[in-house]
């Protein structure tokens, strides 16, 4: 049987956070943005947990002496751990009390000496790969021409990054599901694919396949990202509805259409094309998306009550100008806008939902009154404090992803369409932290190719997901991971 492997031709450029709380009365409550946090075995980094409590003077108690309370304020709790020299993973708890209200945070620490970081590429995956929110699984598919049956045979591949085990599901003909690209994968190993005919099909580790139903009030769905398994949240969009594209949020499989801003970003008119939900926080409470009106792709976000607003509303400006038509030598009216744009990326939000990364773009009319000049730079929006940080020194770069502790990943030359490097920056302090490849080497002890670009870092900073330009056979790029695994 002769088989020809089909490579991917192109790929678009591009957490343990569960909002929870327990209350025992109307007066007393305590809520945290993490009910589980994990640490590496040696030289662990502190984890900051956001706390919202009444009364404000809440208490925290640890279940073991190896768990350390580094700092405690009215709204935050900083935890760290002693080095784990045992042979087994260890777990403990931190109990928070505010009056009669109580909340427990589970603490997990790996045994460092049984883990090592590994670098893995996904050269053979057709149309790339996706990683689960907490870095447990990577999913994709391969496509081969089978000369015996004169058809393309497809196979779903799911890799468990803890032990490098590859789950190869039962092959099938493209006439059954003609997969186009992977959309998202859960920490339970459920992977979603977009098909050529517009359907979304989900495969699980038990080799079951489920085609998602059309969205009530709209048509075919598209999954773009998933939250934690506990949240049961998926986000994406559907074709049709009141607009060409309709943003959607699923909770435990039930679809809900998300509202759009009252008017369009540029023209302040009623919507025609609409928008898309692109990603969400791990608890599924914060969702972000992009418009798709004309050629605009400005970022919007929905809070935990599904209220929608523009990302960085304070930077949203509309200027009415007259542009010269060089052919007729007449002027016509047009709106020039400034604001924060996004793309089809699904990792532009931090796991807790505090930060959203994007690109701040400013349009100006040139002196000749004919051309529109656009300047751009990375932008990071703080949803909690309604504040935007921009970095004009990184001209034409964009914000690609961001960690909960405010470390932003910027993609150089994103405005040109081809990113040429990813760098890290401390957002609130404005400090340049160097290249992502240096950070991977210093933090995880792995040397990756110089043109490896980071798209996502898990909350515990142990799994890194990205792509590089070392693909073989004319591939535009290939996906890769750096992750710890059992020896």
Short mmCIF file of C-alpha atoms in Angstrom, two decimals:
data_model
loop_
_atom_site.label_atom_id
_atom_site.label_comp_id
_atom_site.label_asym_id
_atom_site.label_seq_id
_atom_site.Cartn_x
_atom_site.Cartn_y
_atom_site.Cartn_z
CA UNK A 1 0.00 0.00 0.00
CA UNK A 2 1.60 3.22 -1.12
CA UNK A 3 0.96 6.29 1.00
CA UNK A 4 1.89 9.89 0.41
CA UNK A 5 2.01 12.10 3.48
CA UNK A 6 0.18 15.41 3.08
CA UNK A 7 1.98 18.30 4.75
CA UNK A 8 0.34 21.46 6.02
CA UNK A 9 0.67 24.28 3.52
CA UNK A 10 0.21 27.26 5.78
CA UNK A 11 -0.83 28.27 9.24
CA UNK A 12 -2.23 31.57 10.44
CA UNK A 13 0.11 33.64 12.62
CA UNK A 14 -0.69 33.66 15.53
CA UNK A 15 -3.51 27.24 33.96
CA UNK A 16 -4.91 26.35 36.79
CA UNK A 17 -7.38 29.17 37.35
CA UNK A 18 -10.89 28.42 38.49
CA UNK A 19 -12.96 31.25 39.90
CA UNK A 20 -14.66 29.85 42.92
CA UNK A 21 -16.05 30.75 46.25
CA UNK A 22 -18.04 29.53 49.17
CA UNK A 23 -20.50 31.59 51.18
CA UNK A 24 -22.46 30.74 54.29
CA UNK A 25 -24.42 33.94 54.71
CA UNK A 26 -25.41 37.03 52.76
CA UNK A 27 -22.94 39.08 54.78
CA UNK A 28 -19.79 36.92 54.69
CA UNK A 29 -18.15 35.65 51.51
CA UNK A 30 -14.74 34.77 50.10
CA UNK A 31 -13.84 34.26 46.45
CA UNK A 32 -10.50 33.42 44.81
CA UNK A 33 -9.32 33.20 41.21
CA UNK A 34 -7.54 29.86 41.80
CA UNK A 35 -8.82 26.85 43.67
CA UNK A 36 -5.80 24.78 42.62
CA UNK A 37 -2.19 25.87 42.16
CA UNK A 38 0.87 23.80 41.26
CA UNK A 39 4.60 24.20 41.86
CA UNK A 40 7.75 22.64 40.48
CA UNK A 41 9.85 20.51 42.79
CA UNK A 42 12.93 22.75 43.05
CA UNK A 43 13.30 26.54 42.98
CA UNK A 44 9.55 27.07 42.62
CA UNK A 45 8.25 30.50 41.66
CA UNK A 46 5.68 32.23 43.91
CA UNK A 47 2.02 32.15 42.86
CA UNK A 48 -0.25 35.14 43.46
CA UNK A 49 -3.93 34.45 44.15
CA UNK A 50 -6.55 37.20 43.93
CA UNK A 51 -8.90 37.29 46.92
CA UNK A 52 -12.24 39.07 47.25
CA UNK A 53 -13.64 38.72 50.75
CA UNK A 54 -16.05 40.22 53.22
CA UNK A 55 -15.06 40.95 55.93
CA UNK A 56 -11.82 42.32 54.48
CA UNK A 57 -9.68 40.97 57.34
CA UNK A 58 -9.59 37.34 56.20
CA UNK A 59 -7.28 34.60 57.46
CA UNK A 60 -5.21 31.89 55.72
CA UNK A 61 -3.94 28.65 57.24
CA UNK A 62 -1.73 26.02 55.55
CA UNK A 63 -2.00 22.25 56.03
CA UNK A 64 1.75 21.59 55.92
CA UNK A 65 4.90 23.43 56.90
CA UNK A 66 6.27 23.05 53.35
CA UNK A 67 3.61 25.49 52.09
CA UNK A 68 4.69 29.07 52.68
CA UNK A 69 2.59 32.23 52.81
CA UNK A 70 4.99 34.76 51.31
CA UNK A 71 2.69 37.76 51.45
CA UNK A 72 -0.90 38.52 52.38
CA UNK A 73 -2.81 41.72 51.67
CA UNK A 74 -6.48 42.60 51.64
CA UNK A 75 -6.87 41.38 48.07
CA UNK A 76 -3.96 38.98 47.41
CA UNK A 77 -2.31 35.88 48.79
CA UNK A 78 1.19 34.94 47.61
CA UNK A 79 2.19 31.29 48.09
CA UNK A 80 5.42 29.37 47.61
CA UNK A 81 6.78 25.99 48.68
CA UNK A 82 9.94 24.41 50.02
CA UNK A 83 11.95 22.17 47.67
CA UNK A 84 10.43 18.70 47.33
CA UNK A 85 13.20 16.13 47.85
CA UNK A 86 10.77 13.21 48.19
CA UNK A 87 10.17 10.64 45.46
CA UNK A 88 6.47 11.40 45.17
CA UNK A 89 4.30 14.36 44.31
CA UNK A 90 2.83 16.00 47.39
CA UNK A 91 -0.42 17.85 47.94
CA UNK A 92 -1.74 20.14 50.63
CA UNK A 93 -4.33 22.81 51.28
CA UNK A 94 -4.61 26.44 52.22
CA UNK A 95 -7.84 27.32 54.01
CA UNK A 96 -9.13 30.88 53.76
CA UNK A 97 -11.79 32.16 56.16
CA UNK A 98 -13.65 35.46 56.23
CA UNK A 99 -16.13 35.55 59.07
CA UNK A 100 -18.26 32.44 58.61
CA UNK A 101 -17.23 31.97 54.95
CA UNK A 102 -14.51 29.49 54.01
CA UNK A 103 -12.63 28.62 50.81
CA UNK A 104 -10.01 25.89 50.27
CA UNK A 105 -7.12 26.10 47.78
CA UNK A 106 -5.47 22.85 46.75
CA UNK A 107 -1.66 22.96 46.48
CA UNK A 108 0.21 20.45 44.30
CA UNK A 109 4.01 20.12 44.09
CA UNK A 110 5.76 17.69 41.76
CA UNK A 111 8.78 15.60 42.69
CA UNK A 112 11.46 17.37 40.69
CA UNK A 113 13.89 14.50 40.30
CA UNK A 114 11.34 12.31 38.48
CA UNK A 115 10.69 14.97 35.87
CA UNK A 116 12.69 16.36 33.01
CA UNK A 117 11.86 18.89 30.37
CA UNK A 118 11.61 17.67 26.81
CA UNK A 119 11.37 19.44 23.45
CA UNK A 120 8.98 17.93 20.93
CA UNK A 121 8.02 19.05 17.43
CA UNK A 122 4.92 18.12 15.48
CA UNK A 123 6.35 17.96 11.98
CA UNK A 124 3.94 15.33 10.72
CA UNK A 125 0.75 17.04 11.83
CA UNK A 126 -1.35 18.37 8.98
CA UNK A 127 -2.37 21.98 9.64
CA UNK A 128 -0.64 22.27 12.99
CA UNK A 129 -1.56 21.35 16.55
CA UNK A 130 -3.34 22.69 19.63
CA UNK A 131 -2.44 22.48 23.33
CA UNK A 132 -4.81 22.09 26.28
CA UNK A 133 -5.17 24.94 28.82
CA UNK A 134 -2.99 23.36 31.50
CA UNK A 135 -0.59 21.73 29.04
CA UNK A 136 -1.70 18.12 29.54
CA UNK A 137 -2.41 17.22 25.91
CA UNK A 138 -1.50 18.26 22.38
CA UNK A 139 -3.81 17.28 19.54
CA UNK A 140 -3.73 17.26 15.75
CA UNK A 141 -4.20 14.95 12.79
CA UNK A 142 -2.34 13.42 9.88
CA UNK A 143 -3.60 12.90 6.34
CA UNK A 144 -2.32 10.28 3.90
CA UNK A 145 -3.24 9.27 0.39
CA UNK A 146 -4.04 5.56 0.37
CA UNK A 147 -3.59 4.21 -3.14
CA UNK A 148 -5.37 0.95 -2.27
CA UNK A 149 -8.65 2.65 -1.52
CA UNK A 150 -7.98 5.73 -3.68
CA UNK A 151 -8.84 8.09 -0.84
CA UNK A 152 -7.28 10.34 1.76
CA UNK A 153 -7.07 8.57 5.10
CA UNK A 154 -7.02 10.72 8.23
CA UNK A 155 -5.96 9.88 11.78
CA UNK A 156 -6.32 11.91 14.97
CA UNK A 157 -3.18 12.06 17.16
CA UNK A 158 -3.31 13.05 20.82
CA UNK A 159 -0.08 13.31 22.82
CA UNK A 160 0.00 13.12 26.62
CA UNK A 161 2.81 15.53 27.47
CA UNK A 162 3.32 14.03 30.93
CA UNK A 163 4.74 10.78 29.55
CA UNK A 164 5.02 11.38 25.78
CA UNK A 165 2.40 8.70 25.12
CA UNK A 166 0.79 9.07 21.71
CA UNK A 167 -2.87 8.11 21.33
CA UNK A 168 -3.52 7.17 17.70
CA UNK A 169 -7.26 6.99 17.10
CA UNK A 170 -8.85 4.76 14.46
CA UNK A 171 -8.10 6.01 10.91
CA UNK A 172 -11.02 7.08 8.74
CA UNK A 173 -11.68 8.26 5.20
CA UNK A 174 -11.89 11.97 4.51
CA UNK A 175 -15.33 11.26 3.05
CA UNK A 176 -16.52 10.73 6.65
CA UNK A 177 -14.84 13.73 8.27
CA UNK A 178 -12.72 15.86 5.98
CA UNK A 179 -10.69 17.59 8.69
CA UNK A 180 -9.30 21.02 7.89
CA UNK A 181 -7.52 22.14 11.06
CA UNK A 182 -7.49 21.54 14.84
CA UNK A 183 -9.41 24.13 16.87
CA UNK A 184 -8.87 23.34 20.56
CA UNK A 185 -8.25 20.50 23.03
CA UNK A 186 -9.34 20.08 26.65
CA UNK A 187 -7.24 18.89 29.59
CA UNK A 188 -9.35 15.73 29.40
CA UNK A 189 -8.08 15.01 25.86
CA UNK A 190 -11.21 15.99 23.89
CA UNK A 191 -10.00 17.58 20.65
CA UNK A 192 -12.08 19.68 18.25
CA UNK A 193 -11.54 19.93 14.49
CA UNK A 194 -13.01 22.15 11.82
CA UNK A 195 -14.05 20.23 8.70
CA UNK A 196 -13.96 21.38 5.10
CA UNK A 197 -17.77 21.32 4.99
CA UNK A 198 -18.02 23.69 7.97
CA UNK A 199 -18.84 21.11 10.64
CA UNK A 200 -17.06 20.87 13.99
CA UNK A 201 -16.28 17.33 15.15
CA UNK A 202 -14.93 16.38 18.57
CA UNK A 203 -12.87 13.22 19.22
CA UNK A 204 -12.05 11.81 22.66
CA UNK A 205 -9.50 9.33 23.98
CA UNK A 206 -12.14 6.57 23.86
CA UNK A 207 -12.18 6.96 20.05
CA UNK A 208 -15.67 8.45 19.97
CA UNK A 209 -16.54 11.20 17.50
CA UNK A 210 -19.30 13.76 18.02
CA UNK A 211 -20.46 16.37 15.50
CA UNK A 212 -21.59 19.57 17.21
CA UNK A 213 -25.15 20.71 16.65
CA UNK A 214 -26.02 23.96 14.94
CA UNK A 215 -26.38 26.89 17.33
CA UNK A 216 -30.02 27.81 18.04
CA UNK A 217 -30.73 31.13 16.37
CA UNK A 218 -27.71 30.72 14.08
CA UNK A 219 -26.12 27.96 12.01
CA UNK A 220 -22.90 25.92 11.99
CA UNK A 221 -20.59 26.38 14.99
CA UNK A 222 -16.84 26.92 15.19
CA UNK A 223 -14.91 26.26 18.41
CA UNK A 224 -11.91 28.53 18.93
CA UNK A 225 -10.86 27.78 22.53
CA UNK A 226 -11.87 25.94 25.69
CA UNK A 227 -11.66 26.69 29.39
CA UNK A 228 -10.81 24.26 32.15
CA UNK A 229 -12.63 20.93 32.34
CA UNK A 230 -14.27 22.12 35.58
CA UNK A 231 -15.70 25.20 33.86
CA UNK A 232 -17.20 23.22 30.97
CA UNK A 233 -16.83 26.33 28.80
CA UNK A 234 -16.06 26.48 25.08
CA UNK A 235 -16.06 29.68 23.03
CA UNK A 236 -16.19 30.44 19.33
CA UNK A 237 -18.82 31.56 16.90
CA UNK A 238 -21.52 30.44 14.50
CA UNK A 239 -22.37 31.28 10.95
CA UNK A 240 -25.53 33.28 10.58
CA UNK A 241 -27.90 34.71 13.14
CA UNK A 242 -28.54 38.42 13.22
CA UNK A 243 -25.12 38.97 11.60
CA UNK A 244 -22.91 37.01 9.24
CA UNK A 245 -20.84 35.82 12.22
CA UNK A 246 -22.21 35.44 15.74
CA UNK A 247 -20.03 35.07 18.88
CA UNK A 248 -21.01 32.06 20.99
CA UNK A 249 -20.22 30.63 24.44
CA UNK A 250 -21.00 27.02 25.32
CA UNK A 251 -21.39 25.87 28.93
CA UNK A 252 -21.59 22.11 29.40
CA UNK A 253 -22.55 21.81 25.75
CA UNK A 254 -25.33 24.43 25.85
CA UNK A 255 -24.76 27.28 23.39
CA UNK A 256 -25.46 30.91 24.20
CA UNK A 257 -25.13 33.74 21.70
CA UNK A 258 -23.02 36.58 23.11
CA UNK A 259 -24.02 40.20 22.48
CA UNK A 260 -22.05 42.57 20.27
CA UNK A 261 -21.29 46.18 21.19
CA UNK A 262 -24.25 48.43 20.40
CA UNK A 263 -22.60 49.90 17.29
CA UNK A 264 -19.62 49.08 15.08
CA UNK A 265 -16.15 50.29 16.04
CA UNK A 266 -15.38 52.41 12.98
CA UNK A 267 -18.66 53.70 11.58
CA UNK A 268 -20.87 53.61 14.71
CA UNK A 269 -23.51 51.82 12.66
CA UNK A 270 -25.61 48.71 13.03
CA UNK A 271 -23.77 45.42 12.62
CA UNK A 272 -23.68 43.49 9.36
CA UNK A 273 -20.79 41.00 9.51
CA UNK A 274 -20.55 40.72 13.31
CA UNK A 275 -17.75 39.21 15.34
CA UNK A 276 -16.20 36.10 16.84
CA UNK A 277 -15.25 34.91 20.32
CA UNK A 278 -11.58 33.87 20.19
CA UNK A 279 -10.52 32.75 23.68
CA UNK A 280 -11.43 32.66 27.35
CA UNK A 281 -10.03 32.52 30.87
CA UNK A 282 -9.61 29.08 32.38
CA UNK A 283 -12.74 29.48 34.49
CA UNK A 284 -14.65 30.55 31.39
CA UNK A 285 -15.87 33.76 33.00
CA UNK A 286 -13.89 36.22 30.85
CA UNK A 287 -14.11 35.90 27.05
CA UNK A 288 -12.43 37.96 24.35
CA UNK A 289 -13.10 38.22 20.65
CA UNK A 290 -12.62 40.25 17.48
CA UNK A 291 -14.90 42.18 15.19
CA UNK A 292 -15.20 41.20 11.59
CA UNK A 293 -16.74 44.32 10.10
CA UNK A 294 -15.09 45.26 6.84
CA UNK A 295 -11.39 44.63 7.38
CA UNK A 296 -11.48 45.61 11.04
CA UNK A 297 -10.45 43.16 13.76
CA UNK A 298 -10.73 45.24 16.92
CA UNK A 299 -10.79 43.44 20.26
CA UNK A 300 -13.85 43.20 22.48
CA UNK A 301 -14.42 41.28 25.70
CA UNK A 302 -17.25 39.91 27.81
CA UNK A 303 -17.24 39.89 31.62
CA UNK A 304 -18.62 37.11 33.83
CA UNK A 305 -22.16 38.44 33.29
CA UNK A 306 -21.64 38.43 29.49
CA UNK A 307 -21.62 42.22 29.31
CA UNK A 308 -19.60 43.28 26.25
CA UNK A 309 -17.28 46.23 25.80
CA UNK A 310 -14.29 47.21 23.69
CA UNK A 311 -10.83 46.29 24.91
CA UNK A 312 -9.14 49.55 25.98
CA UNK A 313 -12.17 51.78 25.48
CA UNK A 314 -10.07 54.79 26.53
CA UNK A 315 -7.94 54.36 23.39
CA UNK A 316 -10.93 54.11 21.04
CA UNK A 317 -10.97 57.22 18.88
CA UNK A 318 -12.76 58.04 15.63
CA UNK A 319 -11.64 60.96 13.45
CA UNK A 320 -13.68 62.14 10.46
CA UNK A 321 -11.45 63.15 7.52
CA UNK A 322 -11.66 63.87 3.82
CA UNK A 323 -9.52 61.67 1.58
CA UNK A 324 -8.47 62.68 -1.92
CA UNK A 325 -9.33 60.36 -4.79
CA UNK A 326 -6.28 60.78 -7.09
CA UNK A 327 -8.23 59.68 -10.16
CA UNK A 328 -11.16 62.08 -9.91
CA UNK A 329 -9.33 64.66 -7.80
CA UNK A 330 -12.35 64.85 -5.54
CA UNK A 331 -12.61 64.30 -1.80
CA UNK A 332 -14.73 61.77 0.06
CA UNK A 333 -15.51 61.38 3.75
CA UNK A 334 -13.98 58.58 5.80
CA UNK A 335 -13.41 57.61 9.42
CA UNK A 336 -9.92 56.99 10.76
CA UNK A 337 -9.79 55.03 13.99
CA UNK A 338 -7.45 54.16 16.83
CA UNK A 339 -7.84 51.16 19.09
CA UNK A 340 -6.58 47.73 20.07
CA UNK A 341 -6.77 44.99 17.45
CA UNK A 342 -6.50 41.23 17.69
CA UNK A 343 -6.28 38.27 15.36
CA UNK A 344 -7.48 34.69 15.11
CA UNK A 345 -5.17 33.65 17.97
CA UNK A 346 -6.79 31.83 20.89
CA UNK A 347 -4.12 32.54 23.55
CA UNK A 348 -4.32 36.33 23.86
CA UNK A 349 -5.81 36.14 27.35
CA UNK A 350 -4.09 35.23 30.61
CA UNK A 351 -5.42 32.11 32.40
CA UNK A 352 -7.19 34.14 35.11
CA UNK A 353 -8.68 36.55 32.59
CA UNK A 354 -6.97 39.60 34.06
CA UNK A 355 -4.89 40.40 30.97
CA UNK A 356 -5.74 40.59 27.25
CA UNK A 357 -2.94 41.05 24.71
CA UNK A 358 -3.27 42.86 21.39
CA UNK A 359 -1.89 45.51 19.07
CA UNK A 360 -2.60 49.22 19.51
CA UNK A 361 -3.09 50.77 16.05
CA UNK A 362 -3.37 54.45 15.17
CA UNK A 363 -4.57 55.61 11.74
CA UNK A 364 -3.58 59.03 10.42
CA UNK A 365 -4.07 60.77 7.09
CA UNK A 366 -0.87 61.46 5.19
CA UNK A 367 0.14 64.94 4.08
CA UNK A 368 -0.91 64.17 0.51
CA UNK A 369 -4.44 63.44 1.80
CA UNK A 370 -4.42 60.18 -0.19
CA UNK A 371 -2.76 57.55 1.95
CA UNK A 372 -3.64 56.32 5.42
CA UNK A 373 -0.61 55.84 7.67
CA UNK A 374 -0.86 53.22 10.41
CA UNK A 375 1.45 52.97 13.40
CA UNK A 376 1.19 50.05 15.82
CA UNK A 377 2.74 48.62 18.96
CA UNK A 378 2.01 45.94 21.59
CA UNK A 379 -0.82 46.58 24.04
CA UNK A 380 -1.87 44.74 27.20
CA UNK A 381 -5.24 45.46 28.79
CA UNK A 382 -5.88 44.92 32.50
CA UNK A 383 -9.55 43.88 32.76
CA UNK A 384 -9.56 44.18 36.55
CA UNK A 385 -8.27 47.75 36.72
CA UNK A 386 -9.49 48.91 33.29
CA UNK A 387 -6.01 50.07 32.33
CA UNK A 388 -3.99 49.66 29.13
CA UNK A 389 -0.21 49.42 28.85
CA UNK A 390 1.28 50.22 25.44
CA UNK A 391 4.90 49.88 24.30
CA UNK A 392 5.56 52.18 21.31
CA UNK A 393 9.28 51.36 21.47
CA UNK A 394 8.37 48.00 19.89
CA UNK A 395 7.17 49.48 16.61
CA UNK A 396 4.97 47.17 14.48
CA UNK A 397 5.00 44.47 17.17
CA UNK A 398 1.96 42.92 18.87
CA UNK A 399 1.01 41.36 22.17
CA UNK A 400 0.72 37.61 21.58
CA UNK A 401 -0.02 36.13 24.99
CA UNK A 402 0.37 37.02 28.66
CA UNK A 403 0.81 35.25 31.99
CA UNK A 404 -1.25 35.88 35.12
CA UNK A 405 1.66 37.65 36.79
CA UNK A 406 1.84 40.21 34.01
CA UNK A 407 4.62 38.88 31.81
CA UNK A 408 3.71 39.78 28.24
CA UNK A 409 4.96 38.02 25.13
CA UNK A 410 5.40 40.35 22.18
CA UNK A 411 5.77 39.30 18.55
CA UNK A 412 8.19 41.46 16.58
CA UNK A 413 7.19 42.79 13.14
CA UNK A 414 3.66 41.41 13.49
CA UNK A 415 2.29 44.26 11.37
CA UNK A 416 4.15 42.85 8.37
CA UNK A 417 2.33 39.51 8.72
CA UNK A 418 5.42 37.45 9.57
CA UNK A 419 6.65 37.51 13.15
CA UNK A 420 10.44 37.51 13.41
CA UNK A 421 10.90 36.91 17.13
CA UNK A 422 9.14 36.77 20.48
CA UNK A 423 10.31 38.68 23.53
CA UNK A 424 9.13 38.99 27.12
CA UNK A 425 8.29 42.14 29.02
CA UNK A 426 7.20 42.91 32.56
CA UNK A 427 4.04 44.85 31.72
CA UNK A 428 3.54 46.98 34.81
CA UNK A 429 7.22 47.82 35.25
CA UNK A 430 7.97 48.13 31.53
CA UNK A 431 11.08 45.98 31.93
CA UNK A 432 12.53 44.09 28.96
CA UNK A 433 13.05 40.47 30.05
CA UNK A 434 14.81 39.28 26.90
CA UNK A 435 13.98 36.69 24.28
CA UNK A 436 11.62 33.79 24.93
CA UNK A 437 14.30 31.32 23.83
CA UNK A 438 16.61 32.63 26.57
CA UNK A 439 13.81 32.38 29.10
CA UNK A 440 13.11 28.75 28.11
CA UNK A 441 16.79 27.91 28.53
CA UNK A 442 17.13 29.68 31.87
CA UNK A 443 13.83 28.43 33.30
CA UNK A 444 13.36 24.96 31.83
CA UNK A 445 16.92 24.05 30.81
CA UNK A 446 16.04 23.39 27.17
CA UNK A 447 17.70 24.95 24.14
CA UNK A 448 15.23 25.50 21.29
CA UNK A 449 15.98 26.84 17.78
CA UNK A 450 16.58 30.56 17.58
CA UNK A 451 13.51 31.08 15.39
CA UNK A 452 11.15 29.43 17.88
CA UNK A 453 8.26 31.72 18.69
CA UNK A 454 6.14 31.36 21.83
CA UNK A 455 2.34 31.43 21.62
CA UNK A 456 1.38 30.24 25.09
CA UNK A 457 2.80 29.48 28.55
CA UNK A 458 0.79 27.45 31.09
CA UNK A 459 0.03 28.96 34.51
CA UNK A 460 2.75 26.95 36.26
CA UNK A 461 5.25 28.02 33.57
CA UNK A 462 6.21 24.38 32.97
CA UNK A 463 4.73 23.93 29.47
CA UNK A 464 5.50 26.24 26.56
CA UNK A 465 3.71 26.03 23.21
CA UNK A 466 4.87 27.72 20.02
CA UNK A 467 5.96 27.40 16.44
CA UNK A 468 9.11 27.82 14.38
CA UNK A 469 10.13 28.24 10.77
CA UNK A 470 12.16 25.03 10.56
CA UNK A 471 9.41 23.02 8.91
CA UNK A 472 10.56 20.63 6.22
CA UNK A 473 9.26 20.22 2.68
CA UNK A 474 8.23 23.82 2.21
CA UNK A 475 6.05 24.02 5.32
CA UNK A 476 5.43 27.56 6.51
CA UNK A 477 5.93 26.58 10.15
CA UNK A 478 5.71 23.71 12.61
CA UNK A 479 4.38 23.53 16.15
CA UNK A 480 6.46 22.52 19.17
CA UNK A 481 6.22 22.11 22.94
CA UNK A 482 8.62 22.19 25.85
CA UNK A 483 7.14 20.23 28.74
CA UNK A 484 8.14 18.14 31.77
CA UNK A 485 7.55 14.39 31.51
CA UNK A 486 8.01 11.31 33.65
CA UNK A 487 11.42 9.66 33.28
#
